[in-house]
PDB file of C-alpha atoms and ligand atoms in Angstrom:
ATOM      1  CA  UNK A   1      50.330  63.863 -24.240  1.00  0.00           C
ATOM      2  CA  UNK A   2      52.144  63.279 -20.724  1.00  0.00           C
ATOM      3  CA  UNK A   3      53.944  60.074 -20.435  1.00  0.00           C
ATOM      4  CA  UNK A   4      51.750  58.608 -17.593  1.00  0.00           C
ATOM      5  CA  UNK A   5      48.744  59.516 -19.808  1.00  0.00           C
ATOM      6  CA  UNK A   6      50.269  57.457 -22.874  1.00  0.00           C
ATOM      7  CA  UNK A   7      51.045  54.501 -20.239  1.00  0.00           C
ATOM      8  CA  UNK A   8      47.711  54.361 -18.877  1.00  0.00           C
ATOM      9  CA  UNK A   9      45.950  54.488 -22.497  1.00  0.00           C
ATOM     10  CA  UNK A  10      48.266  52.058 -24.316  1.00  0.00           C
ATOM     11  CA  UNK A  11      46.057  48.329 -24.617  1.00  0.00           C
ATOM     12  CA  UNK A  12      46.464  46.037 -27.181  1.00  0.00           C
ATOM     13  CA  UNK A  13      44.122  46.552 -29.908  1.00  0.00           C
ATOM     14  CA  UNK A  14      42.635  43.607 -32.074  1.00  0.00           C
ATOM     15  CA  UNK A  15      39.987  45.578 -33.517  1.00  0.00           C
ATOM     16  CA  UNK A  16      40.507  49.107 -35.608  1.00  0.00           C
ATOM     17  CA  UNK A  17      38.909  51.387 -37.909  1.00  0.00           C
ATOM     18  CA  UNK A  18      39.078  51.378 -41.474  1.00  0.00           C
ATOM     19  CA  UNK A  19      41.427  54.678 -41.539  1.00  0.00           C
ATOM     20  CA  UNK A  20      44.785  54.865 -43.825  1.00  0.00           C
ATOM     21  CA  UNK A  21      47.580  56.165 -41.649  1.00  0.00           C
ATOM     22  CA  UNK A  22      50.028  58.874 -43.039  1.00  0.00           C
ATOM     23  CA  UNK A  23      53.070  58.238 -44.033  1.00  0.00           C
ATOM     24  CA  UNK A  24      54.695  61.107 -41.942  1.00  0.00           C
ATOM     25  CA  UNK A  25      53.168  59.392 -38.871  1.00  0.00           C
ATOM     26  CA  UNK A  26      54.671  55.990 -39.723  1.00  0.00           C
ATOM     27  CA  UNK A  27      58.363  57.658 -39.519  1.00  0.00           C
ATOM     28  CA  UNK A  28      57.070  59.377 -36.249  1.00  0.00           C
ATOM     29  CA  UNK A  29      56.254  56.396 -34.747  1.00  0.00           C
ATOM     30  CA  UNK A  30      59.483  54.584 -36.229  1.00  0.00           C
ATOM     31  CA  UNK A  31      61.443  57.069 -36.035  1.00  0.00           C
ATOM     32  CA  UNK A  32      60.630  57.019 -31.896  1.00  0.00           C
ATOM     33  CA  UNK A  33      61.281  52.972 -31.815  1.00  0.00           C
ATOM     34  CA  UNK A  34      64.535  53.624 -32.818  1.00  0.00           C
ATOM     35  CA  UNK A  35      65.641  56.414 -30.137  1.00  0.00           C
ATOM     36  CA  UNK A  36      65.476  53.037 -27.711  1.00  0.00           C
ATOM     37  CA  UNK A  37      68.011  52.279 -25.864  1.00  0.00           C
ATOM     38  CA  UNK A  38      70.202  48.381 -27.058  1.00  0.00           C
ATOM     39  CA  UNK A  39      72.580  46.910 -25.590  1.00  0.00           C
ATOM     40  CA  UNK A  40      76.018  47.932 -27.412  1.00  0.00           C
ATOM     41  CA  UNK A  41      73.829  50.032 -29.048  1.00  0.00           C
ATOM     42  CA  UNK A  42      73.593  47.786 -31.973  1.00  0.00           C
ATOM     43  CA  UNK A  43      69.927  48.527 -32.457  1.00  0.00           C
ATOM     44  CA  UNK A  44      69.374  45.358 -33.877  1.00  0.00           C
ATOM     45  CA  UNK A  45      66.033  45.981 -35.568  1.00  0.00           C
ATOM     46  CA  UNK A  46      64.683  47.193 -38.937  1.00  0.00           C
ATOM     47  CA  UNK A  47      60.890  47.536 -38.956  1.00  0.00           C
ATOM     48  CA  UNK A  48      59.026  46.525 -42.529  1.00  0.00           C
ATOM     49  CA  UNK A  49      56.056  48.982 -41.980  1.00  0.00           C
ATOM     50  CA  UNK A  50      53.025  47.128 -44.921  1.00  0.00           C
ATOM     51  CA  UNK A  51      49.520  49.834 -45.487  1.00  0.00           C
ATOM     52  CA  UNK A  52      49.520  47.553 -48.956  1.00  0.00           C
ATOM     53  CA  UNK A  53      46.352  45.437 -48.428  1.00  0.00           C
ATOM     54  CA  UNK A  54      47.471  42.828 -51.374  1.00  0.00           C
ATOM     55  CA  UNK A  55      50.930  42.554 -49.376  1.00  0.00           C
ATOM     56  CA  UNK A  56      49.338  42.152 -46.472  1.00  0.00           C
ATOM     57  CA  UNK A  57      47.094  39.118 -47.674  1.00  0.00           C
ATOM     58  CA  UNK A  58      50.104  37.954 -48.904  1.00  0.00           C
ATOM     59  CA  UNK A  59      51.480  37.851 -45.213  1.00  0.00           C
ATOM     60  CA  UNK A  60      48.459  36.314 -43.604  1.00  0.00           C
ATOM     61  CA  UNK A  61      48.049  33.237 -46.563  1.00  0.00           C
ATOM     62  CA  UNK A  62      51.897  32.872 -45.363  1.00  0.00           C
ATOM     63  CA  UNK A  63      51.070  32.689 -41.862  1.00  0.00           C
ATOM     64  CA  UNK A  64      47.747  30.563 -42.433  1.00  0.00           C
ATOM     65  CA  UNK A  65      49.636  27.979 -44.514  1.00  0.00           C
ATOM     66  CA  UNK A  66      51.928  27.193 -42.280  1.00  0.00           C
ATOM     67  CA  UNK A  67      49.076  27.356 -39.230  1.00  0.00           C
ATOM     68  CA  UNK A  68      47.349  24.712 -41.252  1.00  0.00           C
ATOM     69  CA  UNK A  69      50.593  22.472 -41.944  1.00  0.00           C
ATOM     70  CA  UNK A  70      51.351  22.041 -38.278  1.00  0.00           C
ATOM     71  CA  UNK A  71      47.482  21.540 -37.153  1.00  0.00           C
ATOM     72  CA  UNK A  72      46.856  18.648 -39.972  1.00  0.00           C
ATOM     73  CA  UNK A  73      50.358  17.556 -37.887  1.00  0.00           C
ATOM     74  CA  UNK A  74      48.822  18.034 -34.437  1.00  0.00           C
ATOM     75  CA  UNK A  75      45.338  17.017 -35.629  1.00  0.00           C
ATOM     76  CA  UNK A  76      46.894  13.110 -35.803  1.00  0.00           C
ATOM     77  CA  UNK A  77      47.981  13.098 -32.065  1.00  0.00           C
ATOM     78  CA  UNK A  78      45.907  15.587 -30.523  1.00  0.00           C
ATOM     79  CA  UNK A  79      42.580  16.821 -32.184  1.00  0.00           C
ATOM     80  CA  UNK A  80      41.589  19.212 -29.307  1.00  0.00           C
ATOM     81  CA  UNK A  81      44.992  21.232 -29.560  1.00  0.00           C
ATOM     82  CA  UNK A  82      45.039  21.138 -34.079  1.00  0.00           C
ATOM     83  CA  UNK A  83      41.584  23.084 -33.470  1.00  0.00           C
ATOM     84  CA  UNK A  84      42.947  25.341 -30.904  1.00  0.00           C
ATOM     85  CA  UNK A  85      46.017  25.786 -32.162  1.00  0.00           C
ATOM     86  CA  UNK A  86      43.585  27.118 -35.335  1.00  0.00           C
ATOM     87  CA  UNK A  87      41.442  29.156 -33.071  1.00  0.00           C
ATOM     88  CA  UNK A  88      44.806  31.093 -31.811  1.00  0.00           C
ATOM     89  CA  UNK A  89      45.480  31.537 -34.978  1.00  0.00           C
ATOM     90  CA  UNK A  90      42.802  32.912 -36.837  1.00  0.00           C
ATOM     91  CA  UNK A  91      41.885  35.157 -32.974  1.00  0.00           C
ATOM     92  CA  UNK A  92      45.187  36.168 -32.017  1.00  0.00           C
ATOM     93  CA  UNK A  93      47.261  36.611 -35.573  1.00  0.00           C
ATOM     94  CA  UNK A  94      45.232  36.694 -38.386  1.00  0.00           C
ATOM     95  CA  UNK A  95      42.867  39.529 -37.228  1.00  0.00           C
ATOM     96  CA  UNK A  96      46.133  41.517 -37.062  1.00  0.00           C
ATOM     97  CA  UNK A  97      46.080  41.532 -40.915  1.00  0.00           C
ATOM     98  CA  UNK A  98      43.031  43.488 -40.953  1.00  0.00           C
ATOM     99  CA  UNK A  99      44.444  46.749 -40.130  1.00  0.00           C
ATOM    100  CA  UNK A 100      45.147  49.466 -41.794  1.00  0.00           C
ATOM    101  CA  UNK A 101      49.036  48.766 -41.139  1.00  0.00           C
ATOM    102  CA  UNK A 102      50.722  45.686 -40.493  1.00  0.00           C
ATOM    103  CA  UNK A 103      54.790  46.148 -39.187  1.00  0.00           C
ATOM    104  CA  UNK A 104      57.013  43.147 -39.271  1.00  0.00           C
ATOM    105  CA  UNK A 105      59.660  43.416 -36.660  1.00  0.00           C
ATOM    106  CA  UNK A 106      63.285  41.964 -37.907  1.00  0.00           C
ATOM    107  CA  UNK A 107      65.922  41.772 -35.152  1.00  0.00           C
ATOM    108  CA  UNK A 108      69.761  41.202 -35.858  1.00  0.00           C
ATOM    109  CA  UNK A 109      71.703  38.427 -34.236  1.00  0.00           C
ATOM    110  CA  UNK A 110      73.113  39.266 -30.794  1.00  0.00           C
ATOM    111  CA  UNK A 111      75.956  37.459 -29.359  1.00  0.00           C
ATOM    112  CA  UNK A 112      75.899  38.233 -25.765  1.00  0.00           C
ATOM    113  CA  UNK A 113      78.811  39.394 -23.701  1.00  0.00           C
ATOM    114  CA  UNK A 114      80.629  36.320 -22.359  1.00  0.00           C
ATOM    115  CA  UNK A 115      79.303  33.989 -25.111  1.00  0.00           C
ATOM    116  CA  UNK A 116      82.289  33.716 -27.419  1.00  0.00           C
ATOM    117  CA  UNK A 117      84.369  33.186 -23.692  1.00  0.00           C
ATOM    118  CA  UNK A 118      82.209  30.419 -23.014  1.00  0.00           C
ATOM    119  CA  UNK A 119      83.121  28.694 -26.225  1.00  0.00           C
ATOM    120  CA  UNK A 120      86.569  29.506 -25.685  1.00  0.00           C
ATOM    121  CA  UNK A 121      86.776  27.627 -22.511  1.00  0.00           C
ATOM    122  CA  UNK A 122      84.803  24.292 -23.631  1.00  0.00           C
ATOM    123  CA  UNK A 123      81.494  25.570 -21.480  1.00  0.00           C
ATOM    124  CA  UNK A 124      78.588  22.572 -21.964  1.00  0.00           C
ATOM    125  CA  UNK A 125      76.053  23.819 -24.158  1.00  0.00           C
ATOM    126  CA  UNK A 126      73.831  24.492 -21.814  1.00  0.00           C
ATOM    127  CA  UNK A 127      75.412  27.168 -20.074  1.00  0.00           C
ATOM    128  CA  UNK A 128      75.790  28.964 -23.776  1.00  0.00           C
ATOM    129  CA  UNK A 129      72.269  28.047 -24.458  1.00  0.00           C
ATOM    130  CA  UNK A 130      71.282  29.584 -21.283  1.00  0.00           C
ATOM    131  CA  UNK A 131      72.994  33.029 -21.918  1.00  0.00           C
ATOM    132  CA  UNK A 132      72.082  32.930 -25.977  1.00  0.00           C
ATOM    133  CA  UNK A 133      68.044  32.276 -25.703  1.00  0.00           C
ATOM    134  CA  UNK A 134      67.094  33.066 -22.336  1.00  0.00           C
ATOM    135  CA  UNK A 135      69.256  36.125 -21.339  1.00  0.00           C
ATOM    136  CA  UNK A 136      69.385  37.691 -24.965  1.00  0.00           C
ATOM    137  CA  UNK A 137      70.181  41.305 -25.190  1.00  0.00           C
ATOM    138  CA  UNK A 138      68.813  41.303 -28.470  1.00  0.00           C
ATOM    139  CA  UNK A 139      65.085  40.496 -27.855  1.00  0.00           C
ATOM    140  CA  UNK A 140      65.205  42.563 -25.006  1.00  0.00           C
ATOM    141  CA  UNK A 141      66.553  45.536 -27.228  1.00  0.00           C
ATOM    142  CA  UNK A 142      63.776  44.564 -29.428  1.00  0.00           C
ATOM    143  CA  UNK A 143      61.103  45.111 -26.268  1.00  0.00           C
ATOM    144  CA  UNK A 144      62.381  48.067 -25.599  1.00  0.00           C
ATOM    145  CA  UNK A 145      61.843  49.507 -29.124  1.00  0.00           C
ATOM    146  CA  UNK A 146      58.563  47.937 -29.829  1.00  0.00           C
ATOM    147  CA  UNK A 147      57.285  49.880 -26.682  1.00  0.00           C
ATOM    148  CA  UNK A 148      58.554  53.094 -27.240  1.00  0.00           C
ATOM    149  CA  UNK A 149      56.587  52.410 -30.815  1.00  0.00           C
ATOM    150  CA  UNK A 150      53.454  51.713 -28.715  1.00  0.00           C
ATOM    151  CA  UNK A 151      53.773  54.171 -26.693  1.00  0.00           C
ATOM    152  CA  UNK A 152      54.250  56.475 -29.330  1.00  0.00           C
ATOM    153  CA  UNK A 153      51.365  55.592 -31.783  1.00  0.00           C
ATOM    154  CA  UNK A 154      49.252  55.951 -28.558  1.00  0.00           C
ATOM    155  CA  UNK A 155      50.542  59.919 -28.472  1.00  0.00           C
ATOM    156  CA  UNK A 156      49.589  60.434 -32.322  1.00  0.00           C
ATOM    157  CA  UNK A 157      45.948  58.719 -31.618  1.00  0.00           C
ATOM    158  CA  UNK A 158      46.592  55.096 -32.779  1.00  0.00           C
ATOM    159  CA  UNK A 159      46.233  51.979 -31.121  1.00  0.00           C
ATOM    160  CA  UNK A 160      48.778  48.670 -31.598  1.00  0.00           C
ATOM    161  CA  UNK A 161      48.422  45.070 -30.711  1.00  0.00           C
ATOM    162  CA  UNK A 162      52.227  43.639 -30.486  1.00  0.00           C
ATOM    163  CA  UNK A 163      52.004  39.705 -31.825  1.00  0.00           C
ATOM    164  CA  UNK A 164      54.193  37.203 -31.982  1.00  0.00           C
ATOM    165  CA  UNK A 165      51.742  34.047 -32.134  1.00  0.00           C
ATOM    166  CA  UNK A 166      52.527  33.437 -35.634  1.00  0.00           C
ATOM    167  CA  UNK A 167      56.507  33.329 -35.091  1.00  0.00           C
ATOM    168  CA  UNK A 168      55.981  29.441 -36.213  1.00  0.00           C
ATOM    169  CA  UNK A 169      55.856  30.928 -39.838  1.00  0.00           C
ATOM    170  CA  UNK A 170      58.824  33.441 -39.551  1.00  0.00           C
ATOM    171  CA  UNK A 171      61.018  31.765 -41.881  1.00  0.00           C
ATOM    172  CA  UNK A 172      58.210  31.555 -44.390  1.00  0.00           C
ATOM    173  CA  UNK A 173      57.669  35.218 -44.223  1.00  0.00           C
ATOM    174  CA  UNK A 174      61.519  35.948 -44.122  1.00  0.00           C
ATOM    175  CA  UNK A 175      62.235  34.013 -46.768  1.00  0.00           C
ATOM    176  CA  UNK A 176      59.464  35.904 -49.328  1.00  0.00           C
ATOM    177  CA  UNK A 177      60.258  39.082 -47.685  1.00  0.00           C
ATOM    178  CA  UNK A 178      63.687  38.091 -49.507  1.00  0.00           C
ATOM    179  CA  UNK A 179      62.505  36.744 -52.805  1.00  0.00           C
ATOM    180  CA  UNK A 180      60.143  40.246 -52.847  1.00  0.00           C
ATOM    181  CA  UNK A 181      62.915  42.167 -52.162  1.00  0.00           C
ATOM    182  CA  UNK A 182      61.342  43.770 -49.447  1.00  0.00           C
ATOM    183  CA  UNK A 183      63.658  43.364 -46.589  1.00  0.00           C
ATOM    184  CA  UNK A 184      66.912  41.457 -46.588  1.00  0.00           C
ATOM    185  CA  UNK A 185      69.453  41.494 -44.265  1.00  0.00           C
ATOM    186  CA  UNK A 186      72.064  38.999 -43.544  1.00  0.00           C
ATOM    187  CA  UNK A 187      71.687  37.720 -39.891  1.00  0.00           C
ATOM    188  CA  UNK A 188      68.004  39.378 -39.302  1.00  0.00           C
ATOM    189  CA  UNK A 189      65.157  36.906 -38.564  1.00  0.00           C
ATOM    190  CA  UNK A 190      61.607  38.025 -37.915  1.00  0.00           C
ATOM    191  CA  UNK A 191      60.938  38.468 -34.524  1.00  0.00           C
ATOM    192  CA  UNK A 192      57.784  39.648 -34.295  1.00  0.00           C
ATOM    193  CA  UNK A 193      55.245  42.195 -35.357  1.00  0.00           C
ATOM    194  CA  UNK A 194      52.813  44.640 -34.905  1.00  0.00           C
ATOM    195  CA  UNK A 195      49.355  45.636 -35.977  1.00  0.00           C
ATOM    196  CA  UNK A 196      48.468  49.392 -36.073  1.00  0.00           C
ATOM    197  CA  UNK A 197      45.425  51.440 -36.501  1.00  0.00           C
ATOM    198  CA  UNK A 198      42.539  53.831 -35.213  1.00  0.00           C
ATOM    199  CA  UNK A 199      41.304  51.485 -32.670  1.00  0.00           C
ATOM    200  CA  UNK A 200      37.748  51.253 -32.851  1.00  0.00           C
ATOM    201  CA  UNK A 201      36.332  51.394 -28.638  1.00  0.00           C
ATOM    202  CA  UNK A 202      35.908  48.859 -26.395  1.00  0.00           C
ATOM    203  CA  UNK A 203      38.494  47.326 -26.171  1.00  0.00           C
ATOM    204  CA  UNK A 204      39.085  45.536 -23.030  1.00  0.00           C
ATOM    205  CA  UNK A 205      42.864  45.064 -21.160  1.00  0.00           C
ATOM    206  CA  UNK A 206      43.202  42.175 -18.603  1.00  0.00           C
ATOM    207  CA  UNK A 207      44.136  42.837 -15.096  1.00  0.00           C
ATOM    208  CA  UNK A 208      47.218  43.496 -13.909  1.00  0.00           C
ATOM    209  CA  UNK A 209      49.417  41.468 -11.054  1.00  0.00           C
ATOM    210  CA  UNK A 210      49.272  44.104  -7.593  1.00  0.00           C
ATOM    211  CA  UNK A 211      52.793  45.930  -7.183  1.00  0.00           C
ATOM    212  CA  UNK A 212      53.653  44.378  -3.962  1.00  0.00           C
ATOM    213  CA  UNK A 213      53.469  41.084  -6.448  1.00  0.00           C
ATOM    214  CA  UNK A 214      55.804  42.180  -8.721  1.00  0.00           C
ATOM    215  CA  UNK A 215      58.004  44.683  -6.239  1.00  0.00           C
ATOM    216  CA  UNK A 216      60.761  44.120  -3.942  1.00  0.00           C
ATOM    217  CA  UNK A 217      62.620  47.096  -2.474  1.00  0.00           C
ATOM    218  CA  UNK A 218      65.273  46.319  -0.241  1.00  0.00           C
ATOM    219  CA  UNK A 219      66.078  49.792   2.287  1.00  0.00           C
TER     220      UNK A 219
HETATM  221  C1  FMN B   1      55.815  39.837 -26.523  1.00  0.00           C
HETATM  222  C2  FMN B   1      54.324  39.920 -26.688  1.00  0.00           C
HETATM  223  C3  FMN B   1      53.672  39.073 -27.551  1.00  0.00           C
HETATM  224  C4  FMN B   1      52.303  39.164 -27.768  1.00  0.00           C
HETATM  225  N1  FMN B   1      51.705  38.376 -28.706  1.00  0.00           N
HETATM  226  C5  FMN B   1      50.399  38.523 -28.973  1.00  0.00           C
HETATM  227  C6  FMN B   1      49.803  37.810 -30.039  1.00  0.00           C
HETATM  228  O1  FMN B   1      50.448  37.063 -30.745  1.00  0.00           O
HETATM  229  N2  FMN B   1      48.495  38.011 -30.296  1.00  0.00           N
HETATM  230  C7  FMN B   1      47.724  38.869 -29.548  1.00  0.00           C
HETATM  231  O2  FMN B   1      46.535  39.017 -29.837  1.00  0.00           O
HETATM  232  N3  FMN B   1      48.272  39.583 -28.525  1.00  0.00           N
HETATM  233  C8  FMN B   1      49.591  39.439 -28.233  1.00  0.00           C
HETATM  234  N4  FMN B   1      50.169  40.187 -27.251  1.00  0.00           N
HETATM  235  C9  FMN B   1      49.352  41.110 -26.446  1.00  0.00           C
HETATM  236  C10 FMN B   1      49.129  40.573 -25.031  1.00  0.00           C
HETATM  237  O3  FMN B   1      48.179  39.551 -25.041  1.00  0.00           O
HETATM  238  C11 FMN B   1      48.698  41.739 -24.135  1.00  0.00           C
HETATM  239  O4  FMN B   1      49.738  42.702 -24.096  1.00  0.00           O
HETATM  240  C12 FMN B   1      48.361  41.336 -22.712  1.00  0.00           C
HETATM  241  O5  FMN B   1      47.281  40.465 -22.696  1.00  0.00           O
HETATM  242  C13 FMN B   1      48.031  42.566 -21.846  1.00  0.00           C
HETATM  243  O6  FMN B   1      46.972  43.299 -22.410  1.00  0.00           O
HETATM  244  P1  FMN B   1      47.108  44.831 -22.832  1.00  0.00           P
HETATM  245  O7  FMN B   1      48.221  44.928 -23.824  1.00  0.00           O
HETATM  246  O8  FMN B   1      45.791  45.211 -23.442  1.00  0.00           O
HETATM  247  O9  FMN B   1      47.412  45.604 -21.602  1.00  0.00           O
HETATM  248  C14 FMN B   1      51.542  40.112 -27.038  1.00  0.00           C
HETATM  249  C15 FMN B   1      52.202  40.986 -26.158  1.00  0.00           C
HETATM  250  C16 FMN B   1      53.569  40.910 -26.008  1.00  0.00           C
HETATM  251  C17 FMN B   1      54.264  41.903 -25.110  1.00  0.00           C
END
């Protein structure tokens, strides 16, 4: 498949056939993630790829715990927002555990460049702040790998939908990851993750901003 054709087919998919994957293809598609490019090359990811549907359900009771926990919170200050913080939930993260494969994302720690300067010379918080969470290197690492995977499954015939609405419980799942001994790697958190499958059709992308929104060329 040509590279523009992949592009134009990739959507996120929140609805896919009942279809195992093969293994083989899961390294294909991995394997491709990891030929992204990161900055210092650290390639500051490790992907836990779950076709287990027990393991899975363990992952979305994990994620649907914690969902509940914060809207019985919410619920006491804010009823409209506890029931659509639920609605997200159960629309936007839960379906995810439904297909055939589920892949949590871990990224490693990234201290950007400059960062350990800026302690150095007594820089407010702020300013490290700023460079640590919104400039990371690591997360954008991460994006780059996650959409070579995308792009990839779209090449072998599968569809993804790339999540990170249940983040919220990323500690929960990191933490029995650990006890499961499943994944465990000192300075990894989850980051994200992503559903794979056949997709079934009709699914539906939103629009996209026009290029002369999002382009400035300077001659
Ligand atoms: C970083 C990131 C996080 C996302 N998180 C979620 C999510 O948690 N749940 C979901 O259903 N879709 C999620 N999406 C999918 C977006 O909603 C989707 O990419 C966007 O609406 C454009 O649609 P398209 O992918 O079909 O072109 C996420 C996408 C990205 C890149």
């Amino acid at each position: 498949m040509e590279l523009k054709q992949a592009i134009e087919k990739r959507q996120s998919i929140r609805k896919f056939k009942g279809s195992e994957i093969p293994e083989h293809h899961l390294r294909e598609i991995i394997e491709a993630a990891g030929k992204a490019p990161s900055g210092e090359n650290l390639q500051n990811w490790h992907f836990v790829v779950i076709q287990n549907k027990e393991t899975k359900a363990q992952v979305r009771e994990i994620i649907r715990e914690k969902n509940e926990e914060i809207a019985l919170l919410v619920e006491q200050v804010n009823i409209e927002r506890a029931q659509r913080f639920r609605k997200v939930c159960k629309n936007f993260t839960l379906f995810a555990m439904d297909a055939p494969v589920l892949i949590l994302v871990f990224s490693g720690t990234y201290t950007p460049s400059g960062y350990i300067e800026y302690q150095l010379i007594h820089r407010p918080t702020q300013d490290l702040d700023e460079l640590f969470y919104r400039r990371n290197p690591g997360m954008q690492s991460l994006g780059a790998a996650l959409q070579t995977l995308a792009l990839k499954a779209v090449e072998l015939g599968y569809g993804t939908c790339w999540l990170t609405s249940g983040n919220y419980a990323g500690d929960e799942i990191q933490k029995w990851a650990k006890e499961q001994n499943i994944f465990y790697k000192e300075g990894y958190f989850m980051a994200s993750m992503m559903a794979l499958g056949i997709p079934e059709d009709g699914a539906k992308s939103p629009g996209r901003k026009p290029l002369e929104e999002i382009y400035t060329y300077i001659v």
